[in-house]
Short mmCIF file of C-alpha atoms in Angstrom, two decimals:
data_model
loop_
_atom_site.label_atom_id
_atom_site.label_comp_id
_atom_site.label_asym_id
_atom_site.label_seq_id
_atom_site.Cartn_x
_atom_site.Cartn_y
_atom_site.Cartn_z
CA MET A 1 29.49 -36.85 -15.03
CA THR A 2 26.94 -36.79 -12.22
CA PRO A 3 24.63 -33.78 -11.72
CA PHE A 4 26.87 -32.68 -8.85
CA GLU A 5 29.92 -32.34 -11.08
CA VAL A 6 29.25 -28.84 -12.35
CA PRO A 7 32.17 -27.36 -14.31
CA GLU A 8 34.15 -24.73 -12.45
CA GLY A 9 32.80 -21.27 -13.18
CA ASP A 10 29.42 -22.52 -14.40
CA PRO A 11 27.00 -19.59 -13.95
CA PHE A 12 24.38 -22.02 -12.60
CA GLY A 13 26.58 -23.59 -9.93
CA SER A 14 25.74 -24.00 -6.26
CA HIS A 15 26.25 -20.25 -5.71
CA ASN A 16 23.13 -19.55 -7.81
CA LEU A 17 20.33 -22.15 -7.42
CA PRO A 18 17.40 -20.38 -9.11
CA TYR A 19 13.88 -21.72 -8.65
CA GLY A 20 11.48 -22.92 -11.34
CA VAL A 21 8.56 -25.26 -11.96
CA PHE A 22 8.88 -28.29 -14.24
CA SER A 23 7.25 -31.50 -15.40
CA THR A 24 8.76 -34.62 -16.96
CA PRO A 25 7.83 -36.79 -19.96
CA GLU A 26 6.64 -39.44 -17.51
CA SER A 27 4.26 -37.17 -15.62
CA THR A 28 2.39 -33.92 -16.23
CA GLU A 29 2.52 -33.17 -12.50
CA ARG A 30 4.18 -29.81 -11.93
CA ARG A 31 6.93 -29.65 -9.33
CA VAL A 32 9.21 -27.02 -7.86
CA GLY A 33 12.73 -27.45 -9.17
CA VAL A 34 16.10 -25.90 -8.49
CA ARG A 35 18.64 -25.59 -11.28
CA LEU A 36 22.20 -26.86 -10.83
CA GLY A 37 24.27 -26.67 -13.99
CA ASP A 38 22.38 -28.46 -16.76
CA HIS A 39 20.16 -30.41 -14.37
CA VAL A 40 17.01 -29.74 -12.35
CA LEU A 41 16.63 -31.06 -8.81
CA ASP A 42 13.10 -32.03 -7.79
CA ALA A 43 13.14 -29.86 -4.66
CA GLY A 44 10.00 -31.33 -3.11
CA ALA A 45 11.15 -34.91 -3.57
CA ALA A 46 14.56 -33.99 -2.15
CA ALA A 47 12.99 -32.40 0.91
CA LEU A 48 10.84 -35.47 1.52
CA ALA A 49 13.77 -37.85 1.05
CA LEU A 50 15.92 -35.94 3.51
CA GLY A 51 13.17 -35.45 6.09
CA SER A 52 13.23 -31.67 5.69
CA PRO A 53 10.65 -29.48 7.46
CA TYR A 54 10.36 -27.54 4.19
CA ALA A 55 8.85 -30.43 2.26
CA SER A 56 5.33 -28.99 2.47
CA LEU A 57 6.53 -25.76 0.85
CA LEU A 58 8.59 -27.36 -1.91
CA ALA A 59 6.30 -30.25 -2.87
CA ARG A 60 3.91 -27.90 -4.64
CA PRO A 61 3.06 -27.15 -8.28
CA THR A 62 3.96 -23.47 -7.92
CA LEU A 63 6.38 -21.24 -6.00
CA ASN A 64 3.63 -19.16 -4.37
CA PRO A 65 3.52 -21.05 -1.02
CA LEU A 66 7.27 -20.54 -0.62
CA LEU A 67 7.04 -16.91 -1.75
CA ALA A 68 4.44 -16.17 0.90
CA THR A 69 6.58 -17.34 3.84
CA GLY A 70 8.96 -14.38 3.99
CA ARG A 71 12.64 -13.64 4.10
CA THR A 72 13.60 -15.78 7.10
CA THR A 73 12.22 -18.93 5.51
CA TRP A 74 13.64 -17.99 2.08
CA SER A 75 17.09 -17.83 3.68
CA ASP A 76 16.61 -21.08 5.59
CA VAL A 77 15.45 -22.96 2.48
CA ARG A 78 18.34 -21.58 0.45
CA ARG A 79 20.86 -22.70 3.07
CA ALA A 80 19.29 -26.15 3.11
CA LEU A 81 19.35 -26.46 -0.70
CA THR A 82 22.98 -25.35 -0.80
CA ALA A 83 23.88 -28.04 1.72
CA TRP A 84 21.91 -30.68 -0.16
CA VAL A 85 23.81 -30.12 -3.41
CA THR A 86 27.26 -29.58 -1.89
CA VAL A 87 27.55 -32.05 1.01
CA PRO A 88 28.78 -35.40 -0.37
CA ALA A 89 26.75 -37.41 2.17
CA HIS A 90 23.53 -36.43 0.36
CA ARG A 91 24.61 -37.51 -3.11
CA GLU A 92 23.40 -41.10 -3.09
CA VAL A 93 19.89 -40.05 -2.00
CA LEU A 94 19.61 -37.04 -4.29
CA GLU A 95 21.20 -38.17 -7.54
CA PRO A 96 18.05 -40.04 -8.75
CA LEU A 97 16.03 -36.89 -8.11
CA PHE A 98 17.87 -34.84 -10.72
CA HIS A 99 16.57 -34.50 -14.29
CA PRO A 100 18.53 -33.30 -17.32
CA LEU A 101 17.37 -29.80 -18.17
CA SER A 102 16.92 -30.84 -21.79
CA SER A 103 14.40 -33.52 -20.79
CA VAL A 104 11.92 -31.44 -18.77
CA THR A 105 9.17 -28.97 -19.63
CA LEU A 106 9.41 -25.65 -17.82
CA HIS A 107 6.27 -23.82 -16.73
CA LEU A 108 5.35 -20.38 -15.42
CA PRO A 109 7.02 -20.63 -12.01
CA PHE A 110 4.47 -18.66 -9.98
CA GLU A 111 0.87 -17.53 -10.18
CA VAL A 112 0.95 -13.86 -11.13
CA ALA A 113 -1.28 -11.75 -8.89
CA ASP A 114 -0.87 -8.25 -10.36
CA TYR A 115 1.50 -6.86 -12.96
CA VAL A 116 2.98 -3.35 -13.04
CA ASP A 117 5.42 -2.00 -15.62
CA PHE A 118 7.73 0.93 -14.93
CA TYR A 119 9.76 3.33 -17.08
CA ALA A 120 12.97 3.57 -15.07
CA SER A 121 15.80 4.01 -17.61
CA GLU A 122 16.75 7.63 -18.21
CA ASN A 123 18.50 6.67 -21.44
CA HIS A 124 15.36 4.96 -22.76
CA ALA A 125 13.07 7.78 -21.63
CA ARG A 126 15.28 10.41 -23.29
CA ASN A 127 15.42 8.42 -26.52
CA ALA A 128 11.66 7.97 -26.57
CA GLY A 129 11.20 11.68 -25.92
CA ARG A 130 13.50 12.62 -28.79
CA ILE A 131 11.70 10.23 -31.13
CA PHE A 132 8.14 11.24 -30.29
CA ARG A 133 8.68 14.89 -29.30
CA PRO A 134 11.61 15.99 -31.47
CA ASP A 135 10.81 19.69 -31.09
CA ALA A 136 10.48 19.65 -27.31
CA PRO A 137 13.27 21.52 -25.49
CA GLU A 138 13.53 18.66 -22.93
CA PRO A 139 13.02 14.98 -23.88
CA LEU A 140 11.92 13.97 -20.38
CA THR A 141 8.46 14.76 -19.10
CA PRO A 142 8.39 17.17 -16.11
CA ASN A 143 7.62 14.39 -13.61
CA TRP A 144 10.27 11.90 -14.74
CA LYS A 145 13.05 12.86 -12.29
CA HIS A 146 10.62 13.06 -9.37
CA LEU A 147 8.85 9.67 -9.41
CA PRO A 148 9.10 6.23 -11.04
CA ILE A 149 6.49 6.37 -13.82
CA GLY A 150 4.50 3.16 -14.27
CA TYR A 151 1.20 1.63 -15.28
CA HIS A 152 -0.83 -1.43 -14.38
CA GLY A 153 -0.69 -4.21 -16.97
CA ARG A 154 -2.50 -7.49 -17.49
CA ALA A 155 -1.39 -10.35 -15.21
CA GLY A 156 -3.36 -12.97 -17.15
CA THR A 157 -1.17 -12.69 -20.24
CA VAL A 158 2.19 -13.16 -18.52
CA VAL A 159 3.67 -16.26 -20.16
CA VAL A 160 6.75 -18.38 -19.58
CA SER A 161 9.80 -18.29 -21.82
CA GLY A 162 9.39 -20.37 -24.96
CA THR A 163 5.71 -19.54 -25.42
CA ASP A 164 4.88 -18.35 -28.94
CA VAL A 165 3.66 -14.76 -29.16
CA GLY A 166 0.82 -14.13 -31.56
CA ARG A 167 0.99 -10.89 -33.49
CA PRO A 168 -1.74 -8.70 -32.01
CA SER A 169 -4.38 -6.88 -34.00
CA GLY A 170 -5.96 -3.57 -33.14
CA GLN A 171 -6.68 -0.08 -34.29
CA ARG A 172 -3.89 2.05 -35.66
CA LYS A 173 -3.70 5.41 -37.35
CA ALA A 174 -0.71 7.16 -38.85
CA PRO A 175 -0.72 10.98 -38.60
CA SER A 176 -1.39 11.22 -42.34
CA ASP A 177 -4.27 8.71 -42.35
CA PRO A 178 -7.80 10.18 -42.56
CA ALA A 179 -9.24 7.53 -40.21
CA PRO A 180 -8.08 4.57 -38.12
CA VAL A 181 -7.86 1.09 -39.61
CA PHE A 182 -7.97 -2.35 -37.95
CA GLY A 183 -5.45 -5.10 -38.54
CA PRO A 184 -2.29 -6.86 -37.35
CA SER A 185 0.38 -4.69 -35.79
CA ALA A 186 3.05 -3.67 -38.29
CA ARG A 187 5.40 -2.32 -35.62
CA LEU A 188 5.82 -5.17 -33.16
CA ASP A 189 8.65 -4.51 -30.74
CA ILE A 190 10.47 -5.86 -27.71
CA GLU A 191 11.29 -4.31 -24.37
CA ALA A 192 14.28 -5.84 -22.59
CA GLU A 193 13.45 -5.64 -18.90
CA VAL A 194 14.03 -7.17 -15.47
CA GLY A 195 11.02 -8.39 -13.49
CA PHE A 196 10.83 -8.42 -9.69
CA VAL A 197 8.71 -11.05 -7.91
CA VAL A 198 6.92 -10.14 -4.69
CA GLY A 199 6.70 -12.77 -1.99
CA THR A 200 5.54 -11.32 1.32
CA PRO A 201 2.26 -9.39 1.03
CA SER A 202 1.58 -6.06 2.72
CA GLN A 203 -1.48 -4.52 4.36
CA GLN A 204 -3.65 -2.11 2.46
CA GLY A 205 -3.08 1.41 3.72
CA LYS A 206 0.50 0.74 4.86
CA PRO A 207 3.18 1.83 2.37
CA VAL A 208 6.34 -0.25 2.05
CA ALA A 209 9.49 1.68 2.98
CA LEU A 210 12.67 1.61 0.92
CA SER A 211 14.40 -0.29 3.72
CA ASP A 212 11.80 -3.09 3.53
CA PHE A 213 12.41 -3.94 -0.14
CA ARG A 214 14.24 -7.18 0.67
CA GLU A 215 11.54 -8.20 3.14
CA HIS A 216 8.97 -8.32 0.35
CA VAL A 217 10.78 -9.09 -2.91
CA PHE A 218 11.87 -12.71 -3.29
CA GLY A 219 13.87 -12.50 -6.50
CA LEU A 220 14.09 -11.36 -10.08
CA CYS A 221 13.93 -12.66 -13.62
CA LEU A 222 14.38 -11.44 -17.16
CA LEU A 223 11.23 -10.06 -18.75
CA ASN A 224 10.25 -9.09 -22.30
CA ASP A 225 7.28 -6.75 -22.43
CA TRP A 226 6.29 -7.11 -26.08
CA SER A 227 4.90 -3.89 -27.52
CA ALA A 228 2.76 -3.08 -30.57
CA ARG A 229 4.03 0.43 -31.19
CA ASP A 230 1.46 1.38 -33.83
CA ILE A 231 -1.51 0.24 -31.72
CA GLN A 232 -0.03 1.95 -28.67
CA ALA A 233 0.61 5.25 -30.46
CA TRP A 234 -3.05 5.62 -31.43
CA GLU A 235 -4.64 4.48 -28.15
CA TYR A 236 -2.40 5.76 -25.37
CA VAL A 237 -3.51 9.41 -25.18
CA PRO A 238 -4.55 10.31 -22.52
CA LEU A 239 -4.55 7.18 -20.33
CA GLY A 240 -1.41 5.33 -21.40
CA PRO A 241 -0.64 1.77 -22.62
CA PHE A 242 -3.51 -0.67 -23.09
CA LEU A 243 -4.00 -3.14 -25.96
CA GLY A 244 -0.59 -2.34 -27.41
CA LYS A 245 0.96 -4.00 -24.35
CA SER A 246 -1.55 -6.38 -22.79
CA PHE A 247 -1.39 -9.19 -25.36
CA ALA A 248 1.77 -10.84 -23.94
CA THR A 249 4.59 -10.37 -21.43
CA SER A 250 7.24 -13.11 -21.37
CA VAL A 251 9.19 -14.03 -18.24
CA ALA A 252 12.07 -16.43 -17.71
CA ALA A 253 11.33 -19.88 -16.30
CA TRP A 254 13.89 -19.34 -13.52
CA ILE A 255 13.56 -16.91 -10.60
CA THR A 256 16.92 -15.90 -9.17
CA PRO A 257 16.64 -15.18 -5.42
CA LEU A 258 18.01 -11.81 -4.34
CA GLU A 259 20.40 -13.61 -2.00
CA ALA A 260 22.23 -15.03 -5.01
CA LEU A 261 22.95 -11.49 -6.20
CA GLU A 262 24.66 -10.00 -3.14
CA ASP A 263 27.89 -9.39 -5.08
CA ALA A 264 26.00 -7.67 -7.89
CA ARG A 265 24.52 -4.87 -5.76
CA VAL A 266 25.61 -1.39 -6.84
CA ASP A 267 24.68 2.22 -6.25
CA PRO A 268 22.34 3.74 -8.84
CA PRO A 269 23.49 6.60 -11.09
CA ARG A 270 23.91 10.04 -9.52
CA ARG A 271 20.55 11.68 -8.92
CA THR A 272 20.17 15.14 -10.41
CA HIS A 273 17.00 16.26 -8.61
CA PRO A 274 16.13 16.24 -4.89
CA LEU A 275 13.87 13.33 -4.00
CA LEU A 276 10.90 13.33 -1.65
CA PRO A 277 11.63 11.49 1.62
CA TYR A 278 9.85 8.24 0.72
CA LEU A 279 12.07 7.91 -2.41
CA ASP A 280 15.30 9.30 -0.97
CA ASP A 281 17.73 6.37 -0.86
CA SER A 282 20.89 8.38 -0.22
CA LEU A 283 21.33 6.75 3.21
CA GLU A 284 20.05 3.29 2.22
CA GLU A 285 22.07 0.22 1.28
CA PRO A 286 22.61 -0.11 -2.48
CA THR A 287 19.61 -1.55 -4.31
CA GLY A 288 20.85 -1.23 -7.87
CA TYR A 289 22.04 -4.41 -9.61
CA ASP A 290 24.91 -4.92 -12.02
CA LEU A 291 23.20 -7.18 -14.55
CA ARG A 292 24.83 -7.58 -17.98
CA MET A 293 22.02 -8.20 -20.45
CA SER A 294 22.04 -9.37 -24.05
CA VAL A 295 19.33 -9.15 -26.72
CA ALA A 296 19.43 -11.57 -29.65
CA ILE A 297 17.14 -11.80 -32.68
CA ASN A 298 17.27 -15.16 -34.44
CA GLY A 299 20.46 -15.95 -32.54
CA GLN A 300 22.24 -12.73 -33.52
CA VAL A 301 23.12 -10.37 -30.67
CA VAL A 302 21.88 -6.87 -31.45
CA SER A 303 22.28 -5.14 -28.10
CA GLU A 304 23.84 -5.47 -24.64
CA PRO A 305 21.94 -3.22 -22.20
CA PRO A 306 23.52 -2.60 -18.75
CA PHE A 307 20.99 -2.74 -15.92
CA SER A 308 23.34 -0.81 -13.62
CA THR A 309 22.44 2.40 -15.48
CA MET A 310 18.79 2.37 -14.33
CA TYR A 311 17.93 5.70 -12.68
CA TRP A 312 15.13 4.34 -10.49
CA THR A 313 15.81 1.22 -8.41
CA ALA A 314 13.47 -1.69 -7.70
CA ALA A 315 13.25 -0.53 -4.07
CA GLN A 316 12.08 2.92 -5.13
CA GLN A 317 9.58 1.39 -7.52
CA LEU A 318 8.14 -0.76 -4.74
CA ALA A 319 7.95 2.22 -2.37
CA HIS A 320 6.18 4.30 -5.00
CA LEU A 321 3.84 1.46 -5.95
CA THR A 322 2.57 1.30 -2.35
CA VAL A 323 2.89 4.91 -1.15
CA ASN A 324 -0.79 5.58 -1.80
CA GLY A 325 -1.76 2.64 0.41
CA ALA A 326 -2.00 0.01 -2.33
CA SER A 327 -1.24 -3.44 -0.94
CA LEU A 328 1.13 -6.11 -2.22
CA ARG A 329 0.01 -9.68 -2.90
CA THR A 330 2.11 -12.81 -3.10
CA GLY A 331 2.94 -13.28 -6.77
CA ASP A 332 2.89 -9.60 -7.72
CA LEU A 333 5.26 -8.92 -10.60
CA TYR A 334 6.68 -5.56 -11.56
CA GLY A 335 8.92 -4.79 -14.51
CA SER A 336 11.77 -2.33 -14.55
CA GLY A 337 10.84 -0.84 -17.89
CA THR A 338 13.06 -1.01 -20.95
CA VAL A 339 16.75 -1.22 -20.04
CA SER A 340 18.89 1.00 -22.27
CA GLY A 341 22.44 2.21 -21.82
CA PRO A 342 24.05 5.38 -23.19
CA GLU A 343 25.73 3.72 -26.18
CA PRO A 344 24.16 2.70 -29.53
CA GLY A 345 24.84 -0.98 -28.84
CA GLN A 346 23.09 -0.85 -25.45
CA LEU A 347 19.49 -0.10 -26.42
CA GLY A 348 16.69 -2.35 -25.19
CA SER A 349 14.04 -1.85 -27.88
CA LEU A 350 13.76 -1.79 -31.65
CA LEU A 351 12.11 1.59 -31.29
CA GLU A 352 15.53 2.90 -30.24
CA LEU A 353 17.77 0.52 -32.17
CA THR A 354 16.13 1.54 -35.47
CA TRP A 355 15.10 5.03 -34.34
CA ASN A 356 11.43 4.22 -34.96
CA GLY A 357 12.18 2.45 -38.24
CA ARG A 358 14.41 5.13 -39.76
CA ASP A 359 17.62 3.11 -39.48
CA PRO A 360 16.94 -0.62 -40.11
CA LEU A 361 19.03 -3.28 -38.37
CA GLU A 362 21.17 -5.45 -40.61
CA LEU A 363 20.52 -9.07 -39.64
CA LEU A 364 21.75 -12.23 -41.34
CA GLU A 365 18.16 -12.81 -42.53
CA GLY A 366 17.88 -9.27 -43.88
CA LYS A 367 16.96 -5.86 -42.60
CA ARG A 368 14.63 -5.32 -39.66
CA THR A 369 12.80 -2.25 -38.47
CA TYR A 370 10.31 -4.16 -36.33
CA LEU A 371 9.68 -7.87 -35.76
CA GLU A 372 8.51 -10.18 -38.53
CA ASP A 373 6.58 -13.44 -38.15
CA GLY A 374 9.00 -16.25 -37.35
CA ASP A 375 11.52 -14.02 -35.57
CA VAL A 376 12.80 -15.42 -32.28
CA VAL A 377 13.88 -12.96 -29.59
CA THR A 378 16.03 -14.14 -26.68
CA LEU A 379 17.10 -12.11 -23.67
CA SER A 380 19.94 -13.42 -21.51
CA ALA A 381 21.98 -11.98 -18.65
CA TRP A 382 24.58 -12.61 -16.00
CA ALA A 383 25.75 -10.80 -12.88
CA PRO A 384 29.00 -10.75 -10.89
CA GLY A 385 29.04 -13.40 -8.18
CA PRO A 386 31.27 -14.48 -5.29
CA GLY A 387 34.96 -14.90 -6.03
CA GLY A 388 34.64 -13.63 -9.57
CA VAL A 389 32.20 -16.34 -10.72
CA ARG A 390 29.18 -15.33 -12.79
CA VAL A 391 25.57 -15.70 -11.69
CA GLY A 392 23.45 -16.69 -14.67
CA LEU A 393 19.89 -15.51 -15.11
CA GLY A 394 17.48 -17.75 -16.98
CA ASP A 395 16.93 -16.76 -20.61
CA VAL A 396 13.57 -15.49 -21.78
CA GLY A 397 12.65 -16.19 -25.38
CA GLY A 398 9.66 -16.10 -27.65
CA ARG A 399 8.83 -16.61 -31.31
CA ILE A 400 6.50 -14.30 -33.21
CA VAL A 401 3.65 -16.09 -35.00
CA ALA A 402 0.83 -14.73 -37.11
CA GLY A 403 -2.13 -13.68 -35.00
#
């Protein structure tokens, strides 16, 4: 079979075409690639071979130049790529420019400018509240239904899928301990999230409106925001997450453009509190996404969180992120926060799946409360596409190694 002969219903068919950056065994040069089935098209080489005006954008070692161009160019390039891989007249020229996915090395697809992590799942927030504040009359904090809670993370430790994650060390102190101790985290966790990649920058002092979400956000990817719960519990009062989060955040090697997810757009859950005007999306087009996620530990699926249940949308998160006048930069990344559904099999963290270690998971390798060295965590997902076909999102995986 040629690279063009993608099986019917393949989630990475011509309806998808996510972007990544790859190198080959013959050359360490990094190149922008587009995935079609189990192959990667060298997008820059294809553009040059076909005399495309987009060659200067695609013949780069990172996606950032393309991200910076804006929605009109994103749409034009996507139309061109779709024609290149579907019009038979291009096949003879393009076939040598495909590489088997199994033969290439995938790299971080864009240079991360800033990283922000949100806390947008009501199910996750309620579970966390019940775990950490069991005597509180209300699990949610008073501000939760009024704004998307978030914090600024560390962009320099965002890594591509497949990168080993070293177990972090830091201070920790159990309530019964007389003093803090230093050592490797004993409660290393996952957070199954979706990351949104900003393309078009904005001016400082000018907030981004809900309606401009698709003018600024290029696409999305799966994201695992690894968390050292014991380090975090001791350090986070009163300023929030720090060393318990900043050691590693894994993202998928493939960025799915928003245009590939038109059929997956859905309304968010019913809002229970009135929203301030800059967050009120009652008259806006739907900006929720029906993404069906899966969390596997050592190949065994332990949870299937539904992204459609997220209370706060990516558009609201972007509006809130900039409402104080903060500017966007090309390559900004923001995470949705842990995705958890209402059912026991839909929880996006071990904190919830084991109820903070009280109820261990039964895996083929034995029981787990939190991650052990050697464990491999893989997040995968798909979304409804045109004509009933699935749109696949690139997996994000990482193996825990001793720090």
